[in-house]
Every structure is written in structure tokens, then in C-alpha cells.
Amino acid sequence: MNLLVLPVLVPMVAAASSLLLWKSVSAQRLVALLGALGLALVNGMIFARTQTGEILVLGFGNWPAPFGIAFVADRLAGIMLLATGVIAVAVQIYSFSGIDSDRESFGFYPLTLILLMGVSGAFLTGDIFNLYVWFEVLLIASFVLMSLGGERLQLQGAVKYVTLNLVSSALFLTALGLLNGSLGTLNMAHLSERVAEAGDPGFTTALAVLFLVAFSIKSALFPLYGWLPASYHTPPAAVSALFAGLLTKVGVYALIRTFTLIFTQDPGFTHQLVLLPLAAMTILAGGMGFWVQHDMRRAFAFAIVASVGVALVGLAMTGIPGSEAARTLALAGALAYVFQTMLVKTQLFLMAGIVRRAMGSCDLRTIGGLAATAPWLAAMAMIGLLAFAGVPPLSGFAPKVAVLRASLDLQQGWVAACILAGSVLALAGVARIWSEAFWKKPLHRPDESEQDQPANALARIVPVTGLALCIVALGLGAGTVFDAAEAAARQLLDPSAYIRAVLGGGP
Amino acid sequence: MVGQAVGRWRIYSVILASVARAMLPLLLVFSLFLLWRGHNEPGGGFTGGLVAAAGFALYAMAFQPRSVRRVIRVDLRTLMGAGLLCAAAAGVIGMAQNKPFMTGVWISWQGPEGIAVEIGTPFLFDVGVYLVVFSVTLSIILSKAEER
């Protein structure tokens, strides 16, 4: 089962090699590309293995769980890893011409590789303290990436980003200490058993809420999402695309994992009363922000918030008493939605980077005319934007309908109303971005110096096109995607197989 | 306070410079001792790396930050990379024997007169940690000191 360590090992070795090759930027580029391709390959292999329903387990150092740290890959981890691999390749290719030479020579490539290592580790680990460690690995790398370059605006964004994420880490660590103190274990499968037999559900529920707050800062849940639109538009497009695709989704993953595996002792409170209204509000808050922002990248940052809301509504509805089928449908919709939104958000941020290069700005009030000057880019942008709005047959449609349908089946009409309102806001925002940036005549003509060098443009348009093709394919193959998501949801809602795979016959 | 040039570097305090020059080798030896001892007793790569970095930080205060980079000779980023590779190698060696990642592998050597040496991948991992902690800490300290 040593396959499971490769998603961490490949980026780690690539990061170390690019540190050794510090002097040569072109060698670093090559190593980074090879690292990303290798990561995509091993992640794809793990995804393929998990699709059989098998749960892969690797106990580090040959220590049996729950004593040692274990890496576990179930269907959920496989799905998240697959998306991570695709995003890694797309962003690395883009960064060859999308990142200025200053940032390249100050460690952009080693840092992105370390970020990818942290993300892979977080998706794979079966130990909740180890999850914290991987969070820190990816956060430290993201702190540096966020402030690399040291522009004034960037540092403003980085201060907000760092502060709130440190608060979240502190809460997470506190909750971990209390959890270990009360239940005496940190292995997630073991925790799941102990919570089920714990004598003090009130205390466990309090802990669950502490974890919920910590993870909801990371995943940008209402009302703690403010750091995201305040910071994601400040770094270069390659960095913000990587963040947009991966970072909040690690928070969403942590919520899905802990609130299906461990904290299921009082779903009426934690899922239905706390998480569901917050997630529904997140959809509205993200949608409204998306609709009114003037800067395209800030609008996309709110789009991330809105889609996190849709995914977490799906998770929260698993706690509502009702038919098993409806709860599975809700979670399956959430998983399929998370997978496609990772690709869509990366594509949108990369696209915004190209727009900024071409027009010298992302301000919707001054830019325009891109449909005439860059028709291919406009077509790709249309795909990403419509997929976010959830227009059929693109990838955002089917999962959103699944979550909507589940909310009606579970008699949560107000949730359905929030999802629909969010879609209307998204569509209005998309229409506005389209008419402002692509149709109207620009008010501001970019200077010659600001304009794009066409020689480099290919490395930027290829990943955007590739991701757009993935989005179309996910939309057209919605049935297959949904079957995979549904199988993953079933596996999550019945954690007994996960526990058996990790702990063997018994603890 | 205006420093005076002694040899190649400008120093600000003769006392501090003398102490730093004497302390640096001592601290380095102590850091290696901590690294070695750390396998079974308190110590290890992390504390060892910190002590070594502290030795050079003292040197940077007494002389100039630039002098430290000259004394170390190797680029700190190379040390970071080498450390990461050491730590990764420590995990991979176990994999080569078809055991899970990070499984300890030991080689022992029976010397004359009952001397026995056992060395294993956990030590290699500690060396990697030592290098990474040392180089990261020192490059943070030096880049702060050089900034003005």
C-alpha cells in the first residue's frame, strides 16, 4: 500500500530538487512540471483503486492503527486527489508564463510543490492531529506564496489571510487537545467508535462545534468568510487559482470527513441547527458579493464562497431525519459539486489572469470588448462562468439539482429557496461580467507596455482550455460522475467499512 | 557606535567577537551531540538544528550577517533541499524492502573489543530534520538581519 505515500512523496522530492536547483529557473520549471505530472499520475492511480470500493490503508513505520499514523484512501479521498492532480498540472503550466521572473527566482516552484504536498497529505491522513499538521504545511506555504513579491496590496491581503487562518489553527489545536483529553485517541476511525460509546455527548457536541468553527474559517463559511474576498485577488493569477481550487476545499473536505465519520452523535443540533442555516446563508452572501463586485477577481472570490455554501448544504442535510435515499442524494450532490467546483474556480481565476494581462486591469467598469479581441478566451470564459451559474449541460448543473432535489425530499423548502436565489444571483452576476468585460466597448485602452506578449500566451491559454474541456466533459458525463459521487456518499454515510479497514478486526 | 575593521569584517565589540568566535565550534559540537543523543533521550534533529543556528546567529551579531554566509560556504537553500531529501530517503529505504513507508531499517556493525554500532533510518530522518531546521531558521534570521 505504499502507493498512498506517493502523493506526499512526489511533491516533496520535487520541492527538495527545485531547492537544490535554485540557481536555474528553467530547471526548476522542469522539476515543477514533472512533479505536478507525477502527482496527477499517482493521484489518478489512487482514484482508480478507490473506485472499486476498496479502502486503502497504509500504517506509517509498520505501526498498527490506532498507535501509528495511518494514511487512508476511500472514495472521497480519491475524488479529492484526482481534482488536486488536474489542478496542479494546469497551474504549473500556466505559471511558466503567468509568473514574473522575480517570483520565479524567489521560490515560487518549491512553494507550490510544498503546498501540493500539504493538500495531498490532508486528503489522505486518517489521523486528526496529522490533519492539523498537513493544514499547517499548506498554510505556511500559502502564507509565503500570498506575500511573495511584497506589493503593498498583496501585504494588505496577506495580513488578513494570515491572521484569520492563525485564529482558525489555534481553535483547531485547542479542540484537538480537548478531544484527545476526553476520548484518548486521535485516529479518526478510533474516534468514531469512541464517540459512539462516549458517556458525555454534551461535551462531544461542544467539541464538534469548536471543530466546526475552526474548519468553517478555513472553508470560508458564513459569517467567517471575510478573509477570502479580502485577499484572493491580491497575488498573481497562478497563486490565486491554486488557492481557489484547493485551499477552501481542504476545509470543506475536513468538515465532510469529521461530520460524517466522527461527530454524528447529535446531528439534529450540529448538522441541522448549526451547519445548515450557516451554509444556506453562505450561498446567499457569496451570491450577493458575486453580483455586486466591480473587480472580476473579487467577484470570483465571492463565487468560491457561494459554491462552498452549496457543498456544505449537502453535507448538513445528511443530519436531517428522513429517508436514507434523500440523505445520500444530498451528500452525493455535495461531493460531485465540490469536485467540479475545484476545476471551475481554478479555471476562472486563470482566466481572470489572462484578462488582466490583456487589459491591464480586472475592473469591470473600464475593461471590455474581449469577445471581439480575444474570441477563444471569451468562449472558454463562457464555459467556466456558465458552469458556475449551473447552466445545463455544464458540470455545475446536475450536482446542484441533486442538492436541490434532496432539500425538497427532506422538506426543507427554505433551503431550496436559498439555493435557487443563489443561482439567480450567480446568473445575474455572470450576465453582468459577460456584458461588461466581453461585449461593451472598453473605456480604458491598455498601453502598449501593459499588453500581452503573444509568444507567451499559449502557455496561459492551454490550461484554461484544458480545464474548460474537463468542465464540459464532466457536464456531459454527469451520469457517470454522479454514480461515483453516490457510491462515495454511501461509503461515507456508513462508516463501518472505513473503521474496519483502518482498525482491522478490533481496536 | 562605529565599528572597527578587524581582518575582513567590521566588528562592534571585541568581547562579543571573541566570545562568538570561541562559542561557534562549541555550539556546533553540542548540536551534533544533541542530534546523536536524540534517538533515545531528549534531543534530536530539531533541537540540534536550533542550537547550531543559534551559534551562527551569535556569529552574525558579532560580525556581520554577510560573514556567516561566507563561513558556511554552502547555500542555505541547498541545505534545505538536502535535508528534505534525507528525510524522504529515510522513509523510502523501508519501502525498498517492501515494508510500509517509514519502517525503520537498521544496519549493525560488530567492531573489535565488543564495540557495536547500530545505525538506522530514524537517524537519517533526524539528520534531515537537523539540516532543514538549521537552514530554515538561519535563513530567516539572516534575511531579517540583512534587511535595511
mmCIF file with all atom_site columns, N, CA and C in Angstrom, chain B residues 55-80:
data_model
loop_
_atom_site.group_PDB
_atom_site.id
_atom_site.type_symbol
_atom_site.label_atom_id
_atom_site.label_alt_id
_atom_site.label_comp_id
_atom_site.label_asym_id
_atom_site.label_entity_id
_atom_site.label_seq_id
_atom_site.pdbx_PDB_ins_code
_atom_site.Cartn_x
_atom_site.Cartn_y
_atom_site.Cartn_z
_atom_site.occupancy
_atom_site.B_iso_or_equiv
_atom_site.pdbx_formal_charge
_atom_site.auth_seq_id
_atom_site.auth_comp_id
_atom_site.auth_asym_id
_atom_site.auth_atom_id
_atom_site.pdbx_PDB_model_num
ATOM 1  N N  . GLY B 1 55 ? 24.235 29.263 17.222 1.00 0.00 ? 55 GLY B N  1
ATOM 2  C CA . GLY B 1 55 ? 25.662 29.549 17.163 1.00 0.00 ? 55 GLY B CA 1
ATOM 3  C C  . GLY B 1 55 ? 25.996 30.530 16.050 1.00 0.00 ? 55 GLY B C  1
ATOM 4  N N  . PHE B 1 56 ? 25.408 30.292 14.883 1.00 0.00 ? 56 PHE B N  1
ATOM 5  C CA . PHE B 1 56 ? 25.684 31.193 13.760 1.00 0.00 ? 56 PHE B CA 1
ATOM 6  C C  . PHE B 1 56 ? 24.996 32.542 13.932 1.00 0.00 ? 56 PHE B C  1
ATOM 7  N N  . ALA B 1 57 ? 23.855 32.547 14.623 1.00 0.00 ? 57 ALA B N  1
ATOM 8  C CA . ALA B 1 57 ? 23.184 33.821 14.870 1.00 0.00 ? 57 ALA B CA 1
ATOM 9  C C  . ALA B 1 57 ? 24.058 34.714 15.739 1.00 0.00 ? 57 ALA B C  1
ATOM 10 N N  . LEU B 1 58 ? 24.707 34.089 16.741 1.00 0.00 ? 58 LEU B N  1
ATOM 11 C CA . LEU B 1 58 ? 25.630 34.834 17.604 1.00 0.00 ? 58 LEU B CA 1
ATOM 12 C C  . LEU B 1 58 ? 26.780 35.398 16.764 1.00 0.00 ? 58 LEU B C  1
ATOM 13 N N  . TYR B 1 59 ? 27.272 34.575 15.875 1.00 0.00 ? 59 TYR B N  1
ATOM 14 C CA . TYR B 1 59 ? 28.357 34.986 14.984 1.00 0.00 ? 59 TYR B CA 1
ATOM 15 C C  . TYR B 1 59 ? 27.920 36.171 14.120 1.00 0.00 ? 59 TYR B C  1
ATOM 16 N N  . ALA B 1 60 ? 26.662 36.086 13.643 1.00 0.00 ? 60 ALA B N  1
ATOM 17 C CA . ALA B 1 60 ? 26.145 37.170 12.798 1.00 0.00 ? 60 ALA B CA 1
ATOM 18 C C  . ALA B 1 60 ? 26.042 38.471 13.580 1.00 0.00 ? 60 ALA B C  1
ATOM 19 N N  . MET B 1 61 ? 25.735 38.381 14.887 1.00 0.00 ? 61 MET B N  1
ATOM 20 C CA . MET B 1 61 ? 25.625 39.592 15.707 1.00 0.00 ? 61 MET B CA 1
ATOM 21 C C  . MET B 1 61 ? 27.003 40.205 15.925 1.00 0.00 ? 61 MET B C  1
ATOM 22 N N  . ALA B 1 62 ? 27.983 39.348 16.168 1.00 0.00 ? 62 ALA B N  1
ATOM 23 C CA . ALA B 1 62 ? 29.313 39.851 16.478 1.00 0.00 ? 62 ALA B CA 1
ATOM 24 C C  . ALA B 1 62 ? 29.984 40.415 15.234 1.00 0.00 ? 62 ALA B C  1
ATOM 25 N N  . PHE B 1 63 ? 29.878 39.702 14.135 1.00 0.00 ? 63 PHE B N  1
ATOM 26 C CA . PHE B 1 63 ? 30.477 40.182 12.882 1.00 0.00 ? 63 PHE B CA 1
ATOM 27 C C  . PHE B 1 63 ? 29.310 40.731 12.052 1.00 0.00 ? 63 PHE B C  1
ATOM 28 N N  . GLN B 1 64 ? 29.296 40.443 10.774 1.00 0.00 ? 64 GLN B N  1
ATOM 29 C CA . GLN B 1 64 ? 28.156 40.904 10.000 1.00 0.00 ? 64 GLN B CA 1
ATOM 30 C C  . GLN B 1 64 ? 27.412 39.698 9.461  1.00 0.00 ? 64 GLN B C  1
ATOM 31 N N  . PRO B 1 65 ? 26.098 39.869 9.209  1.00 0.00 ? 65 PRO B N  1
ATOM 32 C CA . PRO B 1 65 ? 25.339 38.739 8.674  1.00 0.00 ? 65 PRO B CA 1
ATOM 33 C C  . PRO B 1 65 ? 25.998 38.149 7.430  1.00 0.00 ? 65 PRO B C  1
ATOM 34 N N  . ARG B 1 66 ? 26.596 39.035 6.626  1.00 0.00 ? 66 ARG B N  1
ATOM 35 C CA . ARG B 1 66 ? 27.225 38.571 5.404  1.00 0.00 ? 66 ARG B CA 1
ATOM 36 C C  . ARG B 1 66 ? 28.335 37.551 5.686  1.00 0.00 ? 66 ARG B C  1
ATOM 37 N N  . SER B 1 67 ? 29.035 37.784 6.808  1.00 0.00 ? 67 SER B N  1
ATOM 38 C CA . SER B 1 67 ? 30.173 36.919 7.119  1.00 0.00 ? 67 SER B CA 1
ATOM 39 C C  . SER B 1 67 ? 29.707 35.478 7.336  1.00 0.00 ? 67 SER B C  1
ATOM 40 N N  . VAL B 1 68 ? 28.484 35.321 7.872  1.00 0.00 ? 68 VAL B N  1
ATOM 41 C CA . VAL B 1 68 ? 28.012 33.972 8.167  1.00 0.00 ? 68 VAL B CA 1
ATOM 42 C C  . VAL B 1 68 ? 27.852 33.181 6.883  1.00 0.00 ? 68 VAL B C  1
ATOM 43 N N  . ARG B 1 69 ? 27.259 33.840 5.878  1.00 0.00 ? 69 ARG B N  1
ATOM 44 C CA . ARG B 1 69 ? 27.080 33.131 4.598  1.00 0.00 ? 69 ARG B CA 1
ATOM 45 C C  . ARG B 1 69 ? 28.437 32.717 4.043  1.00 0.00 ? 69 ARG B C  1
ATOM 46 N N  . ARG B 1 70 ? 29.477 33.576 4.278  1.00 0.00 ? 70 ARG B N  1
ATOM 47 C CA . ARG B 1 70 ? 30.805 33.250 3.805  1.00 0.00 ? 70 ARG B CA 1
ATOM 48 C C  . ARG B 1 70 ? 31.365 32.045 4.565  1.00 0.00 ? 70 ARG B C  1
ATOM 49 N N  . VAL B 1 71 ? 31.122 32.031 5.891  1.00 0.00 ? 71 VAL B N  1
ATOM 50 C CA . VAL B 1 71 ? 31.676 30.950 6.715  1.00 0.00 ? 71 VAL B CA 1
ATOM 51 C C  . VAL B 1 71 ? 31.029 29.612 6.352  1.00 0.00 ? 71 VAL B C  1
ATOM 52 N N  . ILE B 1 72 ? 29.701 29.635 6.104  1.00 0.00 ? 72 ILE B N  1
ATOM 53 C CA . ILE B 1 72 ? 29.015 28.365 5.834  1.00 0.00 ? 72 ILE B CA 1
ATOM 54 C C  . ILE B 1 72 ? 29.383 27.812 4.459  1.00 0.00 ? 72 ILE B C  1
ATOM 55 N N  . ARG B 1 73 ? 29.699 28.685 3.527  1.00 0.00 ? 73 ARG B N  1
ATOM 56 C CA . ARG B 1 73 ? 30.108 28.288 2.177  1.00 0.00 ? 73 ARG B CA 1
ATOM 57 C C  . ARG B 1 73 ? 28.967 27.724 1.333  1.00 0.00 ? 73 ARG B C  1
ATOM 58 N N  . VAL B 1 74 ? 28.216 26.782 1.899  1.00 0.00 ? 74 VAL B N  1
ATOM 59 C CA . VAL B 1 74 ? 27.136 26.160 1.112  1.00 0.00 ? 74 VAL B CA 1
ATOM 60 C C  . VAL B 1 74 ? 25.920 27.089 1.153  1.00 0.00 ? 74 VAL B C  1
ATOM 61 N N  . ASP B 1 75 ? 25.198 27.171 0.056  1.00 0.00 ? 75 ASP B N  1
ATOM 62 C CA . ASP B 1 75 ? 23.952 27.940 0.033  1.00 0.00 ? 75 ASP B CA 1
ATOM 63 C C  . ASP B 1 75 ? 22.945 27.275 0.981  1.00 0.00 ? 75 ASP B C  1
ATOM 64 N N  . LEU B 1 76 ? 22.295 28.086 1.821  1.00 0.00 ? 76 LEU B N  1
ATOM 65 C CA . LEU B 1 76 ? 21.362 27.524 2.802  1.00 0.00 ? 76 LEU B CA 1
ATOM 66 C C  . LEU B 1 76 ? 20.217 26.783 2.125  1.00 0.00 ? 76 LEU B C  1
ATOM 67 N N  . ARG B 1 77 ? 19.805 27.259 0.932  1.00 0.00 ? 77 ARG B N  1
ATOM 68 C CA . ARG B 1 77 ? 18.703 26.592 0.236  1.00 0.00 ? 77 ARG B CA 1
ATOM 69 C C  . ARG B 1 77 ? 19.114 25.196 -0.211 1.00 0.00 ? 77 ARG B C  1
ATOM 70 N N  . THR B 1 78 ? 20.403 25.037 -0.539 1.00 0.00 ? 78 THR B N  1
ATOM 71 C CA . THR B 1 78 ? 20.886 23.701 -0.872 1.00 0.00 ? 78 THR B CA 1
ATOM 72 C C  . THR B 1 78 ? 20.757 22.783 0.337  1.00 0.00 ? 78 THR B C  1
ATOM 73 N N  . LEU B 1 79 ? 21.097 23.342 1.525  1.00 0.00 ? 79 LEU B N  1
ATOM 74 C CA . LEU B 1 79 ? 20.977 22.534 2.741  1.00 0.00 ? 79 LEU B CA 1
ATOM 75 C C  . LEU B 1 79 ? 19.522 22.136 2.987  1.00 0.00 ? 79 LEU B C  1
ATOM 76 N N  . MET B 1 80 ? 18.582 23.088 2.751  1.00 0.00 ? 80 MET B N  1
ATOM 77 C CA . MET B 1 80 ? 17.155 22.760 2.918  1.00 0.00 ? 80 MET B CA 1
ATOM 78 C C  . MET B 1 80 ? 16.776 21.585 2.028  1.00 0.00 ? 80 MET B C  1
#
